[in-house]
Amino acid sequence: MAPSAELRLESVFRRFGEVRALDGVSLAVESGELLTILGPSGSGKTTLLKVVAGFEKPDGGRVLVDGQDITSLPPAKRDIGMVFQNYALFPHLTVRQNVAFPLEMRNVARPEIDKRVGETLALVELAGYDERLPRQLSGGQQQRVALARAIVFNPRLLLLDEPFGALDRKLRETMQLEVRRLQRRLALTTIFITHDQEEALVLSDRIAVMNKGTIQQIATTTEIYERPASGFVADFVGESNIFYGTAGADGVVTLAGGRTLNVARKVPAGKNVGVLVRPERFSNTAINAFEGEVIEAVYLGSSFKIRLKTADDFAVIVRLPARGKLPAVGGRVSVGIEPDEIHVFDV
Amino acid sequence: MKGRHGLIAACAIIYFFLMLPLLVVFPISLSSAPYMQFPPPGFSWQWYERYLDDPQWIDATWRSLYVGVATAVLALALGVPLAFSLVRGKFFGRGILDRIAMAPVIVPTIIVSVAVYGLFAKLKLIGMWYGLVVAHTVLALPFVVLVMVAGLRDFDRGLEQAAEGLGASRLRTLMRVTLPLLRPSLVSAGLLAFITSFDEVVVALFLSGANMTLPKKMFDNILMEIDPTIAAVSVMQIVLVTIVLVLIGRFGRGLSATAR
């Protein structure tokens, strides 16, 4: 099998009336990589996918696959496999006919079609379901058919548009891992769209966080989680405590109300910065202490989730390993955080 | 539950008064008397035999059948693209076109008949079966458009997008996805168009001349010589239309879904 393609977008614009759905988006997806586009609804991520698939024409910019400009190519000529949000299986065709569809459209010979449909159905563990109609399948099975149909013709790219949204939690987790396994095995360049940050962290090689038609940050999953580039990314991905303040000398950030935090990163004095503290990074150290009243305490099995309110009016979310007794609401708790666990970002 | 009983009773009464005149035709068609009499004095097949032995009746029946089929075909050929353009097109005058397509339902048939008669007389189309097909198509078109527009409004265009994304051209998308999925609407529209033509008498009175359709022949028969043959013909027509309606119910898109 030929190595999967690489995709490049060069300052792509798309406007709907006054709304800038895509406001100069540039990105590159490497061959065999799974890139997740993560963003809230209305961030432009679905428009981005449609531009790549060819269902939307951009107002400006270029889409390149392996260096070839496909911006004005119709969808049928792009050789891109896509799994739609609602699967879009053809209800009048059987599982076999659905999966055979893209091959028939490419005028592949009948024996070859039968062979590849059989192989692909086996790959998604649906062998034996050939003659069923989509409505006779469960949600997870329909999803597998949609996936089989999208990969059976060895597409240059695979696009997944929030495919797990309709599945229940357990099945969703199974399917996520299965899609990832399949994608790795076929080394298929894949763009995955979701608004679920947890899903993005599980599945991706890299994540592009989108908001208001622009890419806020594009980086590996750990980078996005540990070192978000902006308050938006920090807030959107994972639980977070975000504070804003002014950098002073020697790695000290002064927050509102005069509270100071010692941070590891050197920032020019006088600069306004944002500070991110992940709830699970708090410990019982005395450095950068937050002491306050417990407003809310929840037992989550593996951890306690505690909401603190300090005397100088800071609301802080803390996660502590679930050992011993859950702190009582109204009681007092003190936690601290090591300077190198604090992430400082520019504002 | 009490309200439900009332509803059933009301429906029963309505059915009784609407259906009874139709049902009376059945015993009369099997009457042994040479004139319309109810209840019939005895049993006989003679009126069916007379119908089947009379080339004029058989001729009229065949004509009605092929005029009906041709009308259905022509009405679909015009109505389906029209429905597509009304639902999916964005062009100047779409609203007006929508209303024009529906006009034959609103304009009294007698007015259409006189107008078409005037035109067809000049074109020497009176007495030609294909002239009648053209006129019937005008009457059937609104039903085809109505059914197809409803079908297309409910159609999930995501499926067409999916087909194109998987490599299908516009034409193959239409043939493999769109039309097969619209088949129930197509069946309903075609059969409705057929019935519209098959039952139609006013336009046929004006246009068919000596080459009569079945309803026209029945009309003439009632005027000239009233005997139970007409009852036998009615029975056969009722049976045929019932079969068509059952087909619509079985293979077509329900009319209730269309009315939404």
XYZ file of C-alpha atoms in Angstrom:
607
model
C 0.000 0.000 0.000
C 1.251 3.436 -0.893
C 2.197 5.607 2.056
C -0.609 7.839 3.164
C -0.704 11.428 2.011
C 0.246 14.573 3.824
C -2.152 17.487 3.958
C -1.439 21.180 4.033
C -3.794 24.115 4.411
C -2.472 27.532 3.445
C -4.281 30.538 4.976
C -7.776 29.282 4.249
C -10.645 31.754 4.598
C -14.360 31.050 4.568
C -17.003 33.587 5.430
C -20.766 33.134 5.900
C -22.196 36.640 5.722
C -20.600 38.478 8.626
C -19.323 35.345 10.322
C -15.754 34.329 9.654
C -15.989 30.565 9.938
C -12.368 30.180 8.870
C -10.158 33.189 9.407
C -6.835 32.376 7.820
C -6.222 28.786 8.862
C -2.871 27.212 8.047
C -1.811 23.780 9.184
C 0.088 20.725 8.090
C -0.759 17.100 8.809
C 2.068 14.651 8.359
C 1.784 11.324 6.605
C 0.259 8.716 8.906
C -0.513 11.233 11.615
C -3.794 11.624 13.481
C -4.521 15.287 14.028
C -7.514 16.294 16.102
C -9.277 19.573 15.520
C -10.682 20.471 18.913
C -13.010 23.368 19.491
C -16.384 24.451 20.838
C -19.377 24.441 18.495
C -19.186 27.366 16.108
C -15.405 27.430 16.214
C -15.204 26.583 12.509
C -13.938 23.029 12.840
C -16.739 21.476 10.783
C -16.278 24.112 8.068
C -12.584 23.231 8.028
C -13.426 19.566 7.489
C -15.879 20.416 4.718
C -13.240 22.493 2.969
C -10.827 19.553 3.088
C -13.533 17.135 1.853
C -14.582 19.571 -0.886
C -18.147 20.227 0.291
C -17.279 23.883 0.948
C -15.244 26.091 -1.339
C -12.911 28.399 0.567
C -13.073 32.135 -0.195
C -9.301 32.218 -0.126
C -6.311 30.010 0.490
C -5.247 26.593 -0.746
C -5.675 22.953 0.201
C -2.780 20.695 -0.793
C -2.509 16.921 -0.646
C 1.043 15.676 -1.240
C 1.821 19.059 -2.709
C -1.015 18.847 -5.217
C -3.500 21.735 -5.084
C -6.979 20.212 -4.699
C -8.787 23.421 -3.709
C -11.076 23.377 -6.744
C -11.388 19.608 -7.146
C -14.933 18.238 -6.631
C -15.391 15.878 -3.634
C -15.776 12.827 -5.874
C -12.270 13.293 -7.275
C -10.452 13.824 -3.982
C -10.062 10.243 -2.788
C -10.834 11.160 0.803
C -12.670 8.795 3.135
C -15.091 10.405 5.540
C -17.123 9.197 8.491
C -20.037 11.518 9.121
C -21.507 12.509 12.452
C -24.703 10.527 11.763
C -22.754 7.926 9.685
C -24.812 8.711 6.523
C -25.123 5.030 5.631
C -27.338 4.406 2.622
C -30.505 3.020 4.227
C -31.638 1.135 1.093
C -28.347 -0.753 0.687
C -27.058 -3.684 2.701
C -23.833 -3.556 4.699
C -22.004 -5.216 1.806
C -23.473 -2.818 -0.761
C -22.662 0.180 1.403
C -19.032 -0.840 1.735
C -18.823 -1.789 -1.956
C -20.213 1.603 -3.020
C -16.932 3.561 -3.255
C -15.302 0.676 -5.146
C -18.184 0.468 -7.621
C -17.890 4.218 -8.184
C -14.249 3.601 -9.097
C -15.268 0.837 -11.519
C -13.279 -1.810 -9.680
C -13.877 -5.332 -11.031
C -16.483 -7.453 -9.228
C -14.166 -10.185 -7.818
C -11.777 -7.523 -6.515
C -14.719 -5.663 -4.913
C -15.910 -8.838 -3.183
C -12.425 -9.560 -1.916
C -11.791 -6.077 -0.526
C -15.246 -5.707 1.010
C -14.766 -9.052 2.759
C -11.333 -8.051 4.061
C -12.476 -4.667 5.263
C -15.555 -6.031 7.017
C -13.295 -8.533 8.763
C -10.980 -5.686 9.745
C -13.812 -3.843 11.527
C -15.050 -7.154 12.968
C -18.318 -7.186 11.062
C -17.820 -10.370 9.063
C -21.165 -12.150 8.719
C -23.235 -8.970 8.756
C -22.989 -8.527 4.983
C -26.659 -8.835 4.135
C -28.081 -6.715 6.955
C -29.574 -3.314 6.361
C -28.190 -0.395 8.381
C -31.398 -0.072 10.419
C -30.925 -3.667 11.625
C -27.596 -2.755 13.238
C -26.749 -1.180 16.581
C -25.131 2.260 16.767
C -21.661 0.817 17.230
C -22.096 -1.566 14.302
C -23.347 1.234 12.055
C -20.252 3.154 13.013
C -18.038 0.252 11.970
C -19.815 0.041 8.618
C -19.276 3.765 8.102
C -15.616 3.310 8.953
C -15.274 0.315 6.632
C -16.897 2.282 3.815
C -14.481 5.167 4.394
C -11.301 3.057 4.273
C -12.170 0.283 1.798
C -10.875 2.247 -1.198
C -7.484 3.100 0.378
C -8.212 6.814 0.587
C -5.420 9.348 0.728
C -6.932 10.877 3.863
C -9.479 9.861 6.454
C -11.814 12.458 7.958
C -13.836 11.742 11.078
C -16.562 14.240 11.972
C -17.473 13.729 15.639
C -18.237 10.072 14.959
C -18.614 8.988 18.574
C -21.171 11.561 19.675
C -24.173 9.242 19.466
C -22.619 6.306 21.330
C -22.870 5.626 25.043
C -19.768 6.114 27.153
C -18.519 2.558 27.323
C -18.977 1.893 23.613
C -17.435 5.241 22.803
C -14.239 4.344 24.643
C -14.049 0.970 22.877
C -14.582 2.563 19.479
C -12.018 5.282 20.152
C -9.329 2.728 20.862
C -10.392 0.634 17.903
C -10.296 3.550 15.493
C -6.865 4.474 16.820
C -5.594 0.913 16.419
C -6.910 0.723 12.858
C -5.546 4.137 11.947
C -2.074 3.173 13.226
C -2.167 -0.176 11.488
C -3.088 1.346 8.137
C -0.839 4.372 8.784
C -3.665 6.492 7.496
C -3.355 10.267 7.646
C -6.410 11.239 9.643
C -8.195 14.387 10.719
C -10.542 13.947 13.594
C -13.064 16.572 14.661
C -14.406 16.788 18.176
C -15.526 19.166 20.877
C -14.676 16.597 23.566
C -11.225 17.402 24.977
C -10.919 14.044 26.738
C -11.514 12.218 23.467
C -8.917 14.447 21.801
C -6.302 13.539 24.400
C -6.991 9.811 24.054
C -6.848 9.645 20.273
C -4.451 12.167 18.870
C -0.848 12.484 17.849
C -1.338 16.214 17.799
C -4.215 18.534 18.615
C -5.171 21.784 16.928
C -7.373 23.869 19.210
C -9.731 26.110 17.266
C -11.796 29.080 18.339
C -13.657 31.707 16.302
C -12.275 30.484 12.999
C -8.620 30.509 13.966
C -6.202 27.911 15.281
C -5.212 28.848 18.816
C -2.496 26.276 19.198
C -1.330 23.192 17.381
C 0.880 20.817 19.352
C 1.237 17.337 20.815
C -1.317 16.225 23.402
C 1.079 16.667 26.356
C 2.160 20.080 25.096
C -1.482 21.196 24.813
C -2.279 19.973 28.308
C 0.929 21.005 30.094
C 1.847 24.158 28.233
C -1.230 25.726 26.644
C -0.434 28.855 24.656
C -3.413 30.882 25.802
C -6.094 31.178 28.452
C -8.617 29.778 25.996
C -6.658 26.586 25.385
C -5.881 26.192 29.094
C -9.536 26.578 29.964
C -10.893 24.409 27.150
C -8.611 21.431 27.669
C -8.849 19.799 31.071
C -9.749 21.224 34.462
C -7.849 24.341 35.319
C -7.191 27.171 37.720
C -6.293 30.236 35.709
C -5.087 33.471 37.264
C -3.869 36.668 35.696
C -1.169 38.922 37.072
C 2.014 40.851 36.497
C 5.474 39.362 36.377
C 7.983 40.752 38.838
C 11.689 40.148 39.301
C 13.139 36.675 40.016
C 10.242 34.553 38.825
C 7.529 36.053 40.981
C 4.059 36.727 39.585
C 1.844 39.158 41.495
C -1.846 38.349 41.242
C -4.848 40.493 42.026
C -5.089 41.327 45.738
C -1.311 41.262 46.101
C -0.893 37.474 46.325
C 2.402 36.302 44.867
C 3.333 33.026 43.177
C 6.848 31.707 42.658
C 7.159 30.285 39.153
C 9.966 28.478 37.374
C 9.722 30.326 34.084
C 11.623 33.599 33.762
C 9.393 36.367 32.485
C 10.476 39.960 31.804
C 9.444 42.109 34.773
C 6.328 44.210 34.340
C 4.790 41.919 31.732
C 1.145 40.838 32.097
C 0.884 37.059 32.147
C -1.570 34.244 32.715
C -0.895 31.455 35.181
C -2.274 27.918 34.905
C -2.380 25.455 37.770
C -3.850 22.023 37.051
C -5.968 20.817 40.004
C -4.087 17.505 40.309
C -0.695 19.238 40.604
C -1.371 20.607 44.079
C 0.487 18.916 46.926
C 1.035 19.408 50.644
C 4.108 21.568 50.095
C 4.287 24.923 51.896
C 5.475 26.726 48.750
C 2.811 28.827 46.997
C 0.295 27.881 49.657
C -3.439 28.262 49.228
C -5.239 27.959 52.508
C -8.995 28.275 52.745
C -12.446 26.986 53.515
C -13.793 23.891 51.770
C -16.840 24.982 49.731
C -17.419 21.647 48.049
C -15.843 18.221 48.384
C -16.613 15.319 46.048
C -15.380 11.735 46.185
C -14.493 10.538 42.678
C -13.110 7.088 43.411
C -9.491 7.676 42.530
C -9.422 11.258 43.761
C -11.073 13.933 45.884
C -12.221 17.022 44.068
C -12.223 19.972 46.425
C -13.274 23.558 45.899
C -11.465 25.978 48.180
C -12.114 29.603 48.959
C -9.148 31.521 50.385
C -9.322 34.510 52.730
C -8.198 36.814 49.900
C -11.092 35.565 47.757
C -9.410 33.075 45.404
C -11.585 30.160 44.292
C -9.369 27.131 43.620
C -10.164 23.624 42.380
C -7.907 20.972 43.865
C -7.658 17.274 43.180
C -6.006 15.151 45.815
C -5.355 11.411 45.767
C -8.258 9.692 47.528
C -6.456 8.585 50.658
C -7.935 8.834 54.128
C -11.048 10.841 54.829
C -12.817 13.216 52.472
C -12.331 16.751 53.871
C -15.535 18.125 55.399
C -17.339 21.045 53.810
C -16.732 24.130 55.946
C -13.417 22.757 57.224
C -10.053 24.254 56.390
C -7.504 22.814 54.001
C -4.090 24.021 52.954
C -2.343 23.008 49.744
C 0.639 24.306 47.857
C 2.281 23.925 44.487
C 5.878 23.595 43.344
C 7.058 26.449 41.083
C 7.859 24.104 38.206
C 4.282 22.753 38.235
C 2.968 26.199 37.387
C 2.579 27.063 33.726
C 2.918 30.720 32.717
C 1.519 31.906 29.411
C 1.464 35.228 27.602
C -1.691 37.282 27.382
C -62.563 5.726 26.309
C -65.990 7.267 26.024
C -64.761 9.869 23.515
C -63.179 7.091 21.528
C -66.463 5.229 21.208
C -68.084 8.437 19.979
C -65.362 8.847 17.384
C -65.781 5.285 16.139
C -69.535 5.776 15.885
C -69.111 9.012 13.929
C -66.682 7.368 11.533
C -69.033 4.426 11.084
C -71.915 6.738 10.172
C -69.771 8.723 7.718
C -68.503 5.548 6.078
C -72.030 4.163 5.913
C -73.416 7.148 4.036
C -70.403 7.558 1.762
C -69.865 3.911 0.980
C -73.427 2.695 0.716
C -74.160 4.228 -2.706
C -70.978 2.544 -3.944
C -71.862 -0.796 -2.433
C -75.371 -0.785 -3.909
C -73.699 -0.936 -7.321
C -72.366 -4.426 -6.599
C -75.734 -6.263 -6.280
C -77.250 -4.272 -9.134
C -74.409 -5.332 -11.435
C -75.387 -8.955 -10.799
C -79.084 -8.338 -11.353
C -81.231 -10.481 -13.643
C -83.609 -7.573 -14.316
C -83.162 -5.576 -17.565
C -83.314 -2.263 -15.701
C -81.936 -0.675 -12.537
C -83.751 -2.243 -9.634
C -82.824 -2.603 -6.002
C -82.900 -5.128 -4.506
C -82.320 -7.185 -7.669
C -84.949 -9.879 -8.370
C -82.372 -12.537 -9.287
C -78.740 -13.331 -10.030
C -77.052 -13.217 -13.428
C -73.672 -12.452 -15.053
C -75.359 -10.971 -18.132
C -74.238 -7.361 -17.619
C -70.601 -8.376 -17.282
C -70.953 -10.462 -20.414
C -72.517 -7.575 -22.253
C -69.616 -5.317 -21.189
C -67.001 -7.825 -22.261
C -68.743 -8.573 -25.574
C -69.150 -4.937 -26.565
C -66.064 -3.716 -28.511
C -67.020 -0.128 -27.709
C -66.702 -0.756 -23.943
C -63.471 -2.699 -24.301
C -62.082 -0.080 -26.632
C -62.886 2.680 -24.136
C -61.336 0.683 -21.300
C -58.070 0.152 -23.154
C -57.957 3.800 -24.113
C -58.430 4.865 -20.520
C -55.666 2.529 -19.405
C -53.059 3.728 -21.866
C -54.045 7.363 -21.543
C -53.678 6.917 -17.774
C -50.277 5.255 -18.054
C -49.029 7.847 -20.556
C -50.300 10.621 -18.277
C -48.468 9.118 -15.312
C -45.238 8.851 -17.276
C -45.454 12.376 -18.662
C -46.518 13.882 -15.332
C -43.551 12.210 -13.615
C -41.163 13.306 -16.358
C -42.240 16.919 -15.854
C -43.187 16.904 -12.176
C -40.063 15.276 -10.721
C -37.578 17.795 -12.175
C -40.017 20.581 -11.290
C -40.181 19.378 -7.680
C -36.365 19.207 -7.547
C -36.050 22.776 -8.758
C -38.754 24.009 -6.370
C -37.132 22.393 -3.329
C -33.451 22.801 -4.146
C -33.227 25.598 -6.661
C -32.676 29.215 -5.795
C -33.865 31.287 -8.703
C -35.979 34.318 -9.428
C -39.686 33.508 -9.668
C -39.559 30.239 -7.753
C -42.540 31.248 -5.596
C -44.585 32.088 -8.681
C -43.643 28.808 -10.355
C -44.721 26.965 -7.213
C -48.170 28.550 -7.396
C -48.523 27.998 -11.144
C -47.747 24.302 -10.655
C -50.600 24.121 -8.144
C -53.046 26.178 -10.249
C -54.844 23.243 -11.944
C -56.148 22.151 -8.533
C -57.668 25.575 -7.907
C -59.026 26.433 -11.354
C -62.358 24.642 -11.986
C -61.913 21.743 -14.390
C -64.677 23.033 -16.640
C -62.704 26.235 -17.235
C -59.566 24.263 -18.030
C -61.622 22.086 -20.373
C -63.112 24.978 -22.330
C -59.733 26.674 -22.616
C -57.962 23.512 -23.707
C -60.811 22.730 -26.139
C -60.383 26.117 -27.786
C -56.649 25.612 -28.132
C -56.750 21.968 -29.224
C -59.462 22.651 -31.790
C -57.037 24.975 -33.563
C -54.238 22.413 -33.268
C -56.544 19.631 -34.511
C -55.931 17.590 -31.374
C -59.589 16.861 -30.573
C -60.258 13.127 -30.621
C -56.539 12.324 -30.398
C -55.579 10.226 -27.415
C -52.256 12.052 -26.986
C -54.101 15.382 -26.831
C -56.013 13.992 -23.896
C -52.739 12.839 -22.319
C -51.395 16.391 -22.488
C -54.539 17.821 -20.893
C -54.631 15.128 -18.193
C -50.977 15.743 -17.437
C -51.833 19.341 -16.602
C -54.437 18.084 -14.114
C -52.143 15.417 -12.646
C -49.052 17.610 -12.329
C -50.033 19.282 -9.020
C -50.366 15.893 -7.314
C -46.996 14.727 -8.589
C -45.336 17.982 -7.512
C -47.035 17.905 -4.096
C -45.946 14.350 -3.348
C -42.412 14.808 -4.688
C -41.846 18.127 -2.909
C -42.845 16.516 0.385
C -40.532 13.576 -0.308
C -37.629 15.832 -1.213
C -38.100 18.087 1.813
C -37.623 15.078 4.093
C -34.685 13.760 2.100
C -31.381 13.747 3.958
C -28.959 15.522 1.643
C -26.107 14.304 3.804
C -26.516 10.989 1.967
C -25.847 12.682 -1.368
C -22.812 14.377 0.118
C -21.608 11.036 1.423
C -22.055 9.479 -2.032
C -20.083 12.261 -3.708
C -17.387 12.034 -1.079
C -17.105 8.322 -1.831
C -16.464 9.040 -5.481
C -19.906 9.097 -7.117
C -20.589 11.609 -9.882
C -23.756 13.708 -9.728
C -25.523 11.364 -12.139
C -24.532 8.188 -10.294
C -25.517 9.777 -6.987
C -28.933 10.491 -8.488
C -29.348 6.981 -9.902
C -27.900 4.985 -7.009
C -28.908 7.044 -3.973
C -31.418 9.829 -4.542
C -34.000 8.175 -6.803
C -33.971 4.753 -5.070
C -34.579 6.475 -1.749
C -37.385 8.532 -3.275
C -39.038 5.440 -4.758
C -42.022 5.465 -2.370
C -42.768 9.061 -3.373
C -42.320 8.207 -7.049
C -44.726 5.258 -6.765
C -47.358 7.376 -5.019
C -46.991 10.237 -7.475
C -47.212 7.986 -10.521
C -50.259 6.067 -9.296
C -52.028 9.272 -8.257
C -51.393 10.708 -11.706
C -52.789 7.517 -13.232
C -55.982 7.684 -11.158
C -56.394 11.383 -11.905
C -56.516 10.529 -15.593
C -58.389 7.237 -15.315
C -61.316 8.796 -13.390
C -61.439 12.045 -15.298
C -64.619 12.845 -17.237
C -64.951 16.604 -17.786
C -61.874 17.154 -19.945
C -62.549 13.831 -21.662
C -66.060 14.998 -22.592
C -64.585 17.944 -24.446
C -61.511 16.376 -25.962
C -62.061 12.712 -26.669
C -64.585 13.112 -29.517
C -65.533 9.742 -30.965
C -62.552 8.002 -29.345
C -64.021 7.724 -25.887
C -62.358 6.981 -22.578
C -64.147 4.798 -20.058
C -65.643 7.625 -17.942
C -66.862 9.366 -21.124
C -68.423 6.156 -22.403
C -70.127 5.665 -19.029
C -71.437 9.201 -19.140
C -72.863 8.680 -22.620
C -74.344 5.361 -21.581
C -76.212 6.966 -18.702
C -77.601 9.596 -21.095
C -78.631 7.183 -23.848
C -79.733 3.870 -22.448
C -79.701 3.190 -18.766
C -79.203 -0.500 -17.987
C -77.172 -2.414 -15.372
C -74.126 -2.631 -17.694
C -73.106 0.677 -16.156
C -73.182 -0.973 -12.726
C -70.915 -3.781 -13.935
C -68.464 -1.251 -15.376
C -68.577 0.769 -12.172
C -67.753 -2.286 -10.131
C -64.718 -3.002 -12.273
C -63.571 0.587 -12.060
C -64.006 0.655 -8.278
C -62.016 -2.558 -7.989
C -59.201 -1.221 -10.165
C -58.942 2.085 -8.282
C -59.010 0.197 -4.984
C -56.130 -1.970 -6.195
C -54.163 1.148 -7.117
C -54.824 2.707 -3.702
C -53.726 -0.500 -1.986
C -50.533 -0.412 -4.081
C -49.919 3.163 -2.946
C -50.421 2.083 0.641
C -48.101 -0.885 0.242
C -45.278 0.492 -1.903
C -45.853 4.234 -1.904
C -45.210 6.982 0.527
C -48.269 7.360 2.762
C -50.523 10.209 1.813
C -50.652 11.317 5.432
C -46.880 11.867 5.310
C -47.385 13.894 2.147
C -49.998 16.152 3.700
C -47.634 17.327 6.431
